[in-house]
C-alpha cells in the first residue's frame, strides 16, 4: 500500500504588498512600490540623516516557537542601510538587522530561539537610510520564517 508522507508546511512569508509609509519616521522624499512579488523602496536622500520608514500592520501572528530563523532576499544600492524590526505580543521587538547593507542582510540568518514562546504582534517596520547622503534603493523579494 502506498503511504503518503506529510511534507513540512511551507515557510510563512511576510506579505510584500500592503506596505505604507510611516510619516513619524520619514523625513525625505521616497518611492514605494509594494506588490505581491516584490517590495521596492527608494530614498531620495538629501544628507546622511535622511530616511524613510515603511510598515505593514497585518502580518501573520506567528508562534515563534515553531520557527528557527528569519531569512530575507534583498538587492539594493551599496549605500543603502536597512533596519528590519518585528514586534512581539508583549510590546517588545527585535531587529533582524539594524542599519546594515543589502549584502549583509542577504547573508543574515536571524536566530529566533531567544523568542521561543513569543508570538508576533502583527506589525513589522523597514527603515532605509543612505550611508553617503545620496539616493539609496532596495528591492526585497522574500521575508520568510523558516523551520528546519
mmCIF file of N, CA, C and O in Angstrom, residues 92-136:
data_model
loop_
_atom_site.group_PDB
_atom_site.id
_atom_site.type_symbol
_atom_site.label_atom_id
_atom_site.label_comp_id
_atom_site.label_asym_id
_atom_site.label_seq_id
_atom_site.Cartn_x
_atom_site.Cartn_y
_atom_site.Cartn_z
ATOM 1 N N UNK A 92 7.436 44.244 23.070
ATOM 2 C CA UNK A 92 8.862 44.351 22.769
ATOM 3 C C UNK A 92 9.075 44.031 21.295
ATOM 4 O O UNK A 92 8.150 43.584 20.600
ATOM 5 N N UNK A 93 10.276 44.241 20.835
ATOM 6 C CA UNK A 93 10.572 43.957 19.442
ATOM 7 C C UNK A 93 11.959 43.386 19.269
ATOM 8 O O UNK A 93 12.730 43.295 20.221
ATOM 9 N N UNK A 94 12.251 42.986 18.036
ATOM 10 C CA UNK A 94 13.601 42.547 17.716
ATOM 11 C C UNK A 94 13.942 43.013 16.314
ATOM 12 O O UNK A 94 13.080 43.134 15.454
ATOM 13 N N UNK A 95 15.226 43.320 16.135
ATOM 14 C CA UNK A 95 15.735 43.767 14.849
ATOM 15 C C UNK A 95 16.437 42.610 14.156
ATOM 16 O O UNK A 95 17.423 42.082 14.679
ATOM 17 N N UNK A 96 15.935 42.226 12.988
ATOM 18 C CA UNK A 96 16.635 41.235 12.174
ATOM 19 C C UNK A 96 17.961 41.835 11.734
ATOM 20 O O UNK A 96 18.996 41.178 11.774
ATOM 21 N N UNK A 97 17.934 43.084 11.311
ATOM 22 C CA UNK A 97 19.148 43.863 11.037
ATOM 23 C C UNK A 97 18.919 45.286 11.509
ATOM 24 O O UNK A 97 17.789 45.769 11.544
ATOM 25 N N UNK A 98 20.004 45.948 11.888
ATOM 26 C CA UNK A 98 19.941 47.322 12.373
ATOM 27 C C UNK A 98 20.918 48.154 11.549
ATOM 28 O O UNK A 98 22.120 48.116 11.779
ATOM 29 N N UNK A 99 20.384 48.846 10.552
ATOM 30 C CA UNK A 99 21.136 49.747 9.675
ATOM 31 C C UNK A 99 22.354 49.058 9.046
ATOM 32 O O UNK A 99 23.476 49.494 9.203
ATOM 33 N N UNK A 100 22.090 47.970 8.350
ATOM 34 C CA UNK A 100 23.142 47.252 7.648
ATOM 35 C C UNK A 100 22.881 47.305 6.149
ATOM 36 O O UNK A 100 21.807 47.703 5.712
ATOM 37 N N UNK A 101 23.851 46.893 5.353
ATOM 38 C CA UNK A 101 23.736 46.986 3.895
ATOM 39 C C UNK A 101 23.024 45.745 3.334
ATOM 40 O O UNK A 101 22.896 44.729 4.018
ATOM 41 N N UNK A 102 22.556 45.823 2.083
ATOM 42 C CA UNK A 102 21.816 44.699 1.499
ATOM 43 C C UNK A 102 22.590 43.385 1.480
ATOM 44 O O UNK A 102 22.009 42.328 1.756
ATOM 45 N N UNK A 103 23.879 43.412 1.161
ATOM 46 C CA UNK A 103 24.657 42.163 1.132
ATOM 47 C C UNK A 103 24.702 41.506 2.503
ATOM 48 O O UNK A 103 24.578 40.287 2.628
ATOM 49 N N UNK A 104 24.875 42.302 3.548
ATOM 50 C CA UNK A 104 24.911 41.754 4.906
ATOM 51 C C UNK A 104 23.545 41.190 5.300
ATOM 52 O O UNK A 104 23.468 40.142 5.950
ATOM 53 N N UNK A 105 22.472 41.853 4.879
ATOM 54 C CA UNK A 105 21.139 41.338 5.176
ATOM 55 C C UNK A 105 20.910 40.001 4.468
ATOM 56 O O UNK A 105 20.383 39.060 5.065
ATOM 57 N N UNK A 106 21.321 39.898 3.213
ATOM 58 C CA UNK A 106 21.194 38.625 2.486
ATOM 59 C C UNK A 106 21.946 37.504 3.189
ATOM 60 O O UNK A 106 21.514 36.355 3.171
ATOM 61 N N UNK A 107 23.074 37.829 3.782
ATOM 62 C CA UNK A 107 23.914 36.822 4.439
ATOM 63 C C UNK A 107 23.432 36.501 5.857
ATOM 64 O O UNK A 107 23.930 35.572 6.482
ATOM 65 N N UNK A 108 22.457 37.263 6.367
ATOM 66 C CA UNK A 108 21.982 37.092 7.732
ATOM 67 C C UNK A 108 20.955 35.970 7.816
ATOM 68 O O UNK A 108 20.022 35.909 7.028
ATOM 69 N N UNK A 109 21.170 35.070 8.766
ATOM 70 C CA UNK A 109 20.164 34.097 9.158
ATOM 71 C C UNK A 109 19.865 34.422 10.614
ATOM 72 O O UNK A 109 20.655 34.110 11.496
ATOM 73 N N UNK A 110 18.752 35.100 10.845
ATOM 74 C CA UNK A 110 18.438 35.605 12.178
ATOM 75 C C UNK A 110 17.823 34.498 13.040
ATOM 76 O O UNK A 110 16.753 33.984 12.744
ATOM 77 N N UNK A 111 18.512 34.164 14.112
ATOM 78 C CA UNK A 111 18.123 33.087 15.023
ATOM 79 C C UNK A 111 16.924 33.512 15.879
ATOM 80 O O UNK A 111 16.976 34.521 16.586
ATOM 81 N N UNK A 112 15.868 32.719 15.829
ATOM 82 C CA UNK A 112 14.656 33.024 16.591
ATOM 83 C C UNK A 112 14.586 32.318 17.939
ATOM 84 O O UNK A 112 13.634 32.528 18.693
ATOM 85 N N UNK A 113 15.585 31.494 18.282
ATOM 86 C CA UNK A 113 15.493 30.720 19.528
ATOM 87 C C UNK A 113 15.295 31.589 20.779
ATOM 88 O O UNK A 113 14.570 31.171 21.692
ATOM 89 N N UNK A 114 15.871 32.804 20.866
ATOM 90 C CA UNK A 114 15.607 33.617 22.065
ATOM 91 C C UNK A 114 14.137 34.046 22.198
ATOM 92 O O UNK A 114 13.722 34.495 23.261
ATOM 93 N N UNK A 115 13.355 33.892 21.136
ATOM 94 C CA UNK A 115 11.968 34.360 21.138
ATOM 95 C C UNK A 115 10.973 33.198 21.190
ATOM 96 O O UNK A 115 9.777 33.389 20.987
ATOM 97 N N UNK A 116 11.477 31.995 21.503
ATOM 98 C CA UNK A 116 10.605 30.837 21.654
ATOM 99 C C UNK A 116 9.567 31.142 22.739
ATOM 100 O O UNK A 116 9.895 31.720 23.779
ATOM 101 N N UNK A 117 8.327 30.796 22.467
ATOM 102 C CA UNK A 117 7.261 31.096 23.412
ATOM 103 C C UNK A 117 6.579 32.419 23.145
ATOM 104 O O UNK A 117 5.557 32.724 23.753
ATOM 105 N N UNK A 118 7.122 33.220 22.261
ATOM 106 C CA UNK A 118 6.539 34.523 21.920
ATOM 107 C C UNK A 118 5.771 34.406 20.600
ATOM 108 O O UNK A 118 6.005 33.488 19.806
ATOM 109 N N UNK A 119 4.928 35.375 20.357
ATOM 110 C CA UNK A 119 4.131 35.447 19.141
ATOM 111 C C UNK A 119 4.310 36.828 18.522
ATOM 112 O O UNK A 119 4.396 37.819 19.249
ATOM 113 N N UNK A 120 4.361 36.879 17.192
ATOM 114 C CA UNK A 120 4.413 38.179 16.525
ATOM 115 C C UNK A 120 3.126 38.938 16.804
ATOM 116 O O UNK A 120 2.038 38.354 16.810
ATOM 117 N N UNK A 121 3.251 40.249 16.999
ATOM 118 C CA UNK A 121 2.096 41.105 17.276
ATOM 119 C C UNK A 121 1.288 41.381 16.011
ATOM 120 O O UNK A 121 0.090 41.629 16.076
ATOM 121 N N UNK A 122 1.977 41.365 14.857
ATOM 122 C CA UNK A 122 1.267 41.620 13.604
ATOM 123 C C UNK A 122 1.760 42.836 12.851
ATOM 124 O O UNK A 122 1.190 43.188 11.824
ATOM 125 N N UNK A 123 2.817 43.493 13.369
ATOM 126 C CA UNK A 123 3.357 44.650 12.654
ATOM 127 C C UNK A 123 4.864 44.492 12.474
ATOM 128 O O UNK A 123 5.545 43.899 13.294
ATOM 129 N N UNK A 124 5.339 45.018 11.352
ATOM 130 C CA UNK A 124 6.754 44.975 11.019
ATOM 131 C C UNK A 124 7.115 46.303 10.363
ATOM 132 O O UNK A 124 6.289 46.906 9.670
ATOM 133 N N UNK A 125 8.342 46.759 10.606
ATOM 134 C CA UNK A 125 8.825 48.028 10.071
ATOM 135 C C UNK A 125 10.137 47.810 9.320
ATOM 136 O O UNK A 125 10.979 47.019 9.750
ATOM 137 N N UNK A 126 10.299 48.537 8.230
ATOM 138 C CA UNK A 126 11.555 48.571 7.483
ATOM 139 C C UNK A 126 11.957 50.027 7.346
ATOM 140 O O UNK A 126 11.161 50.862 6.906
ATOM 141 N N UNK A 127 13.190 50.327 7.743
ATOM 142 C CA UNK A 127 13.735 51.662 7.574
ATOM 143 C C UNK A 127 14.832 51.631 6.523
ATOM 144 O O UNK A 127 15.547 50.627 6.386
ATOM 145 N N UNK A 128 14.960 52.713 5.779
ATOM 146 C CA UNK A 128 16.016 52.844 4.773
ATOM 147 C C UNK A 128 16.706 54.184 4.949
ATOM 148 O O UNK A 128 16.044 55.220 5.005
ATOM 149 N N UNK A 129 18.029 54.134 5.085
ATOM 150 C CA UNK A 129 18.872 55.325 5.155
ATOM 151 C C UNK A 129 19.947 55.211 4.084
ATOM 152 O O UNK A 129 20.120 54.156 3.477
ATOM 153 N N UNK A 130 20.667 56.307 3.875
ATOM 154 C CA UNK A 130 21.769 56.328 2.925
ATOM 155 C C UNK A 130 23.058 56.598 3.681
ATOM 156 O O UNK A 130 23.131 57.525 4.480
ATOM 157 N N UNK A 131 24.071 55.786 3.414
ATOM 158 C CA UNK A 131 25.339 55.964 4.127
ATOM 159 C C UNK A 131 26.112 57.182 3.635
ATOM 160 O O UNK A 131 26.988 57.679 4.348
ATOM 161 N N UNK A 132 25.798 57.679 2.430
ATOM 162 C CA UNK A 132 26.563 58.802 1.875
ATOM 163 C C UNK A 132 25.712 60.021 1.516
ATOM 164 O O UNK A 132 26.213 60.979 0.932
ATOM 165 N N UNK A 133 24.429 59.993 1.846
ATOM 166 C CA UNK A 133 23.574 61.143 1.593
ATOM 167 C C UNK A 133 23.020 61.232 0.184
ATOM 168 O O UNK A 133 22.341 62.201 -0.144
ATOM 169 N N UNK A 134 23.291 60.227 -0.648
ATOM 170 C CA UNK A 134 22.727 60.225 -1.999
ATOM 171 C C UNK A 134 21.606 59.187 -2.087
ATOM 172 O O UNK A 134 21.374 58.427 -1.150
ATOM 173 N N UNK A 135 20.926 59.148 -3.215
ATOM 174 C CA UNK A 135 19.803 58.237 -3.405
ATOM 175 C C UNK A 135 20.197 56.793 -3.098
ATOM 176 O O UNK A 135 21.256 56.331 -3.514
ATOM 177 N N UNK A 136 19.334 56.111 -2.345
ATOM 178 C CA UNK A 136 19.554 54.705 -1.985
ATOM 179 C C UNK A 136 18.284 53.929 -2.309
ATOM 180 O O UNK A 136 17.178 54.474 -2.225
#
